[in-house]
Coordinates of C-alpha atoms and ligand atoms in Angstrom, one line a residue:
X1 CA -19.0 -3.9 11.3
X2 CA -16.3 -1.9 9.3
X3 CA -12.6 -2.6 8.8
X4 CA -10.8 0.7 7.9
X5 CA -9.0 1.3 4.8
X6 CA -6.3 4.3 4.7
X7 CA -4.7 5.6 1.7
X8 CA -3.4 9.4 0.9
X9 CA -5.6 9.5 -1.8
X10 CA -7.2 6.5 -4.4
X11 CA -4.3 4.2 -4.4
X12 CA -5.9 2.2 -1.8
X13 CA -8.4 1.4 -3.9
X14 CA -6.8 -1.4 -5.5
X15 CA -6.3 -3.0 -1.6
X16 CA -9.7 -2.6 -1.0
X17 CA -10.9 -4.1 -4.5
X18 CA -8.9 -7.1 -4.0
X19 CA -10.1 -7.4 -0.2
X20 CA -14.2 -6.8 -1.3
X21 CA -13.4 -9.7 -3.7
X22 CA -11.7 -12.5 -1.4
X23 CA -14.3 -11.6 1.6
X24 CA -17.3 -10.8 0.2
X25 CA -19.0 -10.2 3.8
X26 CA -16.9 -7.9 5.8
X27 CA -17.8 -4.2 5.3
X28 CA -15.0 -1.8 4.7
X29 CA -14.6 2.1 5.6
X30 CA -12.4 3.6 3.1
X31 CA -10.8 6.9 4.2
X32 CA -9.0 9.3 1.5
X33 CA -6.9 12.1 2.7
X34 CA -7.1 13.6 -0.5
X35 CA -6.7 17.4 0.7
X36 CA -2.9 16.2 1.9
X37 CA -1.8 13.8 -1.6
X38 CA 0.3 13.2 -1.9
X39 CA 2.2 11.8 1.0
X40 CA 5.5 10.8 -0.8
X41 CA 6.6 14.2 -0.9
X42 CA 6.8 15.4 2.4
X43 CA 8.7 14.5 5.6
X44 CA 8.3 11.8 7.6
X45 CA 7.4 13.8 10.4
X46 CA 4.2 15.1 8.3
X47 CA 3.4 11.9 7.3
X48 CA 3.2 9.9 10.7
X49 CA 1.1 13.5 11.9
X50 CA -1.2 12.7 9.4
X51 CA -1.5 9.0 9.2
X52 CA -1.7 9.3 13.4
X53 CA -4.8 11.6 12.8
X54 CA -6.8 9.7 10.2
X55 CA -6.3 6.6 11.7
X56 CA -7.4 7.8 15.1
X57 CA -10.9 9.2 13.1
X58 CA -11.2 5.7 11.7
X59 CA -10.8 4.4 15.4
X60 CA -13.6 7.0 16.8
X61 CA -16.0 5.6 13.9
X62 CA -16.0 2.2 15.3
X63 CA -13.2 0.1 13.0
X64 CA -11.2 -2.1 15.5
X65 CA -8.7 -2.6 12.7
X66 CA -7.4 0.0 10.1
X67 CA -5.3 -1.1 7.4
X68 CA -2.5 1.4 6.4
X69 CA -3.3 0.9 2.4
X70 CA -0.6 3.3 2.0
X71 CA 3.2 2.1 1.6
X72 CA 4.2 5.8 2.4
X73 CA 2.5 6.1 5.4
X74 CA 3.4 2.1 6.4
X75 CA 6.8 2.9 6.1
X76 CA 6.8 6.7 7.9
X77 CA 3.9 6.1 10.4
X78 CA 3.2 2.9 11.4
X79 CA 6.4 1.5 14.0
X80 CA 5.9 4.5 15.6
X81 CA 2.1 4.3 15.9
X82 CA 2.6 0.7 17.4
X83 CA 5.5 1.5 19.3
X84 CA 3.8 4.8 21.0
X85 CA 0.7 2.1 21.8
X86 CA -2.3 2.0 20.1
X87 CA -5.8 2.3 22.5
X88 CA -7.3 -1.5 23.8
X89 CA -9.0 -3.3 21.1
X90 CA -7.6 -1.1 18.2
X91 CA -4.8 -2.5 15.6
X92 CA -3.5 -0.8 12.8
X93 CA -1.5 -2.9 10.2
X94 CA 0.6 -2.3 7.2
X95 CA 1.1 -3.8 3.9
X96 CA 4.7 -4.1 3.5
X97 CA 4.9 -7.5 5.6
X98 CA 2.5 -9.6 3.1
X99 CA 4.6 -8.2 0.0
X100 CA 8.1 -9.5 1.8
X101 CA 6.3 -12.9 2.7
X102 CA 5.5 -13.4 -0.6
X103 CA 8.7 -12.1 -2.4
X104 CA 10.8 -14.6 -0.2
X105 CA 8.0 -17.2 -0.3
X106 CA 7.1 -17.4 3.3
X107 CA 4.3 -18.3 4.8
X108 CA 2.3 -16.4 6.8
X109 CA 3.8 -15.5 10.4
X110 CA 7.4 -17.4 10.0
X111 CA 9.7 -16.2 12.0
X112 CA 12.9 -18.0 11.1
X113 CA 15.8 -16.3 10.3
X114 CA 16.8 -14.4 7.6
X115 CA 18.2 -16.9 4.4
X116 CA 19.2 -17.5 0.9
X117 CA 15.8 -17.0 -1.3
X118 CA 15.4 -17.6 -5.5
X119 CA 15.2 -14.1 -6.1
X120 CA 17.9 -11.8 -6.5
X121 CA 17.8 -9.1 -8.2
X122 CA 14.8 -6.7 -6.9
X123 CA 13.4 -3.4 -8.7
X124 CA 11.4 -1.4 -6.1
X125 CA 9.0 1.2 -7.8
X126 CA 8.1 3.5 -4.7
X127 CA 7.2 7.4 -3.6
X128 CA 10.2 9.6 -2.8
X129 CA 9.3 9.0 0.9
X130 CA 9.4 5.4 1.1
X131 CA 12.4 5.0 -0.6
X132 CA 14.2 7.2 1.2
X133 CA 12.5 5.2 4.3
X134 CA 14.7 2.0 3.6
X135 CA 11.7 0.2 5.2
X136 CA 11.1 -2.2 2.6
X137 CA 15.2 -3.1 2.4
X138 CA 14.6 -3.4 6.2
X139 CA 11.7 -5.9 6.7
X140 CA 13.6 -7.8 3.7
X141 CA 16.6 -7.8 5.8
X142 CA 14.7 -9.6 8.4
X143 CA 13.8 -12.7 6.2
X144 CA 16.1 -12.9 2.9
X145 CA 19.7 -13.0 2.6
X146 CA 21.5 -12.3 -0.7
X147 CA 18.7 -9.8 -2.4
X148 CA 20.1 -7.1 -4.8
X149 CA 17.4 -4.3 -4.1
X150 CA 17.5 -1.6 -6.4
X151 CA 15.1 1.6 -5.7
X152 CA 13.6 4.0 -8.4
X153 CA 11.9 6.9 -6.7
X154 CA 8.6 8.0 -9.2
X155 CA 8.3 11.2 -8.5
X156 CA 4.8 12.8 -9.9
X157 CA 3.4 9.6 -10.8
X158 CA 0.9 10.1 -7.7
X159 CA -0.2 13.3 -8.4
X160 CA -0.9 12.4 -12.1
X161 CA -3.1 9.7 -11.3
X162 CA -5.0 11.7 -8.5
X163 CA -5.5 14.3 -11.6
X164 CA -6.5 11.7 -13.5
X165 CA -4.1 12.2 -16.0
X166 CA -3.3 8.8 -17.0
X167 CA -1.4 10.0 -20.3
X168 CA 1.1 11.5 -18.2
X169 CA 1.2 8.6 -15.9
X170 CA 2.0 6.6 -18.5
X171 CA 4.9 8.5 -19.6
X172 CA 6.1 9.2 -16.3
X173 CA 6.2 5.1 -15.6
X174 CA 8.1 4.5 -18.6
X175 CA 10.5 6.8 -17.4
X176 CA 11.5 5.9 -14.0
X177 CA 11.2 1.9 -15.8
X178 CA 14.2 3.4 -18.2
X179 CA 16.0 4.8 -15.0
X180 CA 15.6 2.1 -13.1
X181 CA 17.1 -0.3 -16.3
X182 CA 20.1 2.1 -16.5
X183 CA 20.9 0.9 -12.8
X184 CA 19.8 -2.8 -12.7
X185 CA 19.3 -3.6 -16.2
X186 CA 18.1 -7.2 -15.7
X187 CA 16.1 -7.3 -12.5
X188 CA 13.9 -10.3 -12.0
X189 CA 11.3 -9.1 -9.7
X190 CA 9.8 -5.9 -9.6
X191 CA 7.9 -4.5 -6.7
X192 CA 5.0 -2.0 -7.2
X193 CA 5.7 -0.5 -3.7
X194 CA 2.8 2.0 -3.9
X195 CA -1.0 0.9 -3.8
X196 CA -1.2 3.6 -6.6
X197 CA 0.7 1.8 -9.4
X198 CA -1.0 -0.8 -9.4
X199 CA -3.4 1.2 -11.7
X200 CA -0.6 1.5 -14.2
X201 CA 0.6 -2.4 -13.6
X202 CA 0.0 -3.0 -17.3
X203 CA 2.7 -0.2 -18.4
X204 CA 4.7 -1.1 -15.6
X205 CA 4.8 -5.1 -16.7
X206 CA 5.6 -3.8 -20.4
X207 CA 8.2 -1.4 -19.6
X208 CA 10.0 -3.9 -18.0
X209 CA 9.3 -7.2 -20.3
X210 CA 7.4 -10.2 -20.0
X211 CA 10.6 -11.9 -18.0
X212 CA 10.2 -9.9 -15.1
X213 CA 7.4 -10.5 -12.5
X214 CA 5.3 -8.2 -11.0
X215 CA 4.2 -7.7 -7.9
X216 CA 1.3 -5.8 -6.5
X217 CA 0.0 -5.6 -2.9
X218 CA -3.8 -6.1 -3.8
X219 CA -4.5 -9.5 -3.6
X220 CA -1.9 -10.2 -1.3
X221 CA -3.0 -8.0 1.6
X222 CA -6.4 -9.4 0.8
X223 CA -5.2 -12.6 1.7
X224 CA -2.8 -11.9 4.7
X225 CA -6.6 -9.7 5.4
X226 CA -8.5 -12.8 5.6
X227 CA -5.8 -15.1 7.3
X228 CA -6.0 -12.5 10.2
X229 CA -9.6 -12.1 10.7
X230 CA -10.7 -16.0 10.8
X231 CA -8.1 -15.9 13.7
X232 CA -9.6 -12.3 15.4
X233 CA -12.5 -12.0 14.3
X234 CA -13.8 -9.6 17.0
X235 CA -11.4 -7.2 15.1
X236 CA -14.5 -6.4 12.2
X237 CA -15.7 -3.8 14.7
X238 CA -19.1 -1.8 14.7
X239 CA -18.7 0.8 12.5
X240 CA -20.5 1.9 9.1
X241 CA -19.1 1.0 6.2
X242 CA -18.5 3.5 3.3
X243 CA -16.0 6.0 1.6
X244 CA -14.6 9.2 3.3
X245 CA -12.8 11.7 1.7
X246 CA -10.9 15.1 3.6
X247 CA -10.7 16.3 -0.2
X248 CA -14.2 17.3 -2.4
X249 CA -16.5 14.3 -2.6
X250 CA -17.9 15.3 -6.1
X251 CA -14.3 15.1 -7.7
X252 CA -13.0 12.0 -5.6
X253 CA -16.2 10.4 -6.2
X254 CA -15.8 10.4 -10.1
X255 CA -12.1 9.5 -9.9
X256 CA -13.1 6.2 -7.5
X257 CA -15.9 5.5 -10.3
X258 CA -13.4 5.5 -12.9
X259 CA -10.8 3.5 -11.7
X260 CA -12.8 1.0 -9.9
X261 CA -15.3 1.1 -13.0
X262 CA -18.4 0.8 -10.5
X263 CA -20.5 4.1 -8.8
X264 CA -18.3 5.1 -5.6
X265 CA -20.2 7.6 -4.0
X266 CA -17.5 9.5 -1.3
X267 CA -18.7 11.6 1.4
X268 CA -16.6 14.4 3.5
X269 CA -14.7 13.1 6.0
Ligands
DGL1 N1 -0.7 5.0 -2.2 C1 0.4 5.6 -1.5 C2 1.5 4.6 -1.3 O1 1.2 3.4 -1.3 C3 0.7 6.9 -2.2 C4 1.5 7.8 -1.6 C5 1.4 9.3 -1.9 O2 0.4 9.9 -1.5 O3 2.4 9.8 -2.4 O4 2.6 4.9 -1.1

């Protein structure tokens, strides 16, 4: 019984920690495609070809559901996945939708229309891909009226932290915070719209000052995660649980070890 993780690389980690936390007994089948990170340089075409494939693996291996742990390929892959149908039984899910629900204080599932929310002024932190995707200004549009949105694209932040070069991370961050200033100096919100930042969420938080509040997907997906499964339960599946990686084990192993700071043991997808 396996629910499928999917993330270009490690970002997805940080879903997965925060899920492993709020349910404790579901069993989760991470799946790295490492050999193709990053995502958020390449077109959307690529992307959806390669989120279609892993996701169909993750299928075949017995997860009924697959989370898209990955704003790049939520925002490239996923309508179309849905919209071209998905095989009986199977869902695949996003994580932009528990972000938005939370940014515009919603509750789970409400549909009403769009209207005037607390926030206005939005910094979104996000790959080159997804902000040239306008998918988070769209789902926004469907529930919030009024929002200021202002994008930074952080180019090479991705790779750096798949190198493990957290120095450079660091310095990158700070950069795109300072570019992001020079367009929206006061923003009140800021949106770490890539499962990958959230390892830097400390620089992040004091690049942009204590006024400012943060968000990260983690524990949000978790608990838009566990919301869905007491209502589908069937939707665990009957797969193994475990970590998969299309990149080399040995390398992705010690990354995952690092960051999650426990032994993550990947295998080859
Ligand atoms: N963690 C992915 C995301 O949330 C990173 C994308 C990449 O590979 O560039 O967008």
């Amino acid at each position: 019984m396996a629910v499928g993780i999917f993330d270009s690389g490690l970002g997805g980690l940080t879903v997965l920690n925060a899920a492993q936390k709020r349910l404790p007994d579901v069993d989760f089948l991470y799946f790295a495609d490492s050999a193709h990170a990053p995502y958020g340089v390449r077109n959307a075409e690529d992307i959806y070809q390669l989120t279609r494939t892993a996701v169909h693996d993750l299928w075949a291996r017995g997860c009924n559901l697959v989370i898209l742990a990955c704003n790049t390929a939520s925002a490239a892959a996923l309508r179309r996945m849905q919209e071209e149908g998905v095989p009986e039984g199977k869902r695949v899910l996003g994580v932009f939708v528990p972000l938005i629900e939370a940014l515009t204080e919603r509750q789970w599932g409400d549909n009403s229309p769009p209207r005037e929310v607390e926030v206005q002024h939005v910094a979104l932190f996000a790959t080159p891909a997804t902000v040239s995707s306008r998918a988070f200004q769209r789902e926004l549009a469907f529930r919030a009226i009024g929002v200021d949105v202002e994008a930074q694209a952080c180019g090479g932040v991705v790779d750096a932290i798949e190198d493990g070069d957290m120095i450079l991370a660091e310095a990158l961050v700070r950069s795109h915070v300072d570019a992001l200033k020079r367009k929206m100096p006061a923003p009140q919100a800021a949106i770490l719209g890539c499962t990958h930042y959230p390892l830097m969420a400390d620089t992040f938080q004091q690049a942009l000052g204590p006024q400012v509040t943060v968000y990260s997907q983690g524990d949000l997906v978790a608990e838009s995660l566990a919301d869905y499964l007491t209502r589908h339960a069937n939707m665990q599946g009957d797969g193994e649980s475990g970590f998969l990686t299309t990149g080399k084990p040995g390398v992705v192993s010690d990354r995952a070890t690092q960051f999650l700071r426990r032994q993550i043991t990947f295998a080859a997808a």
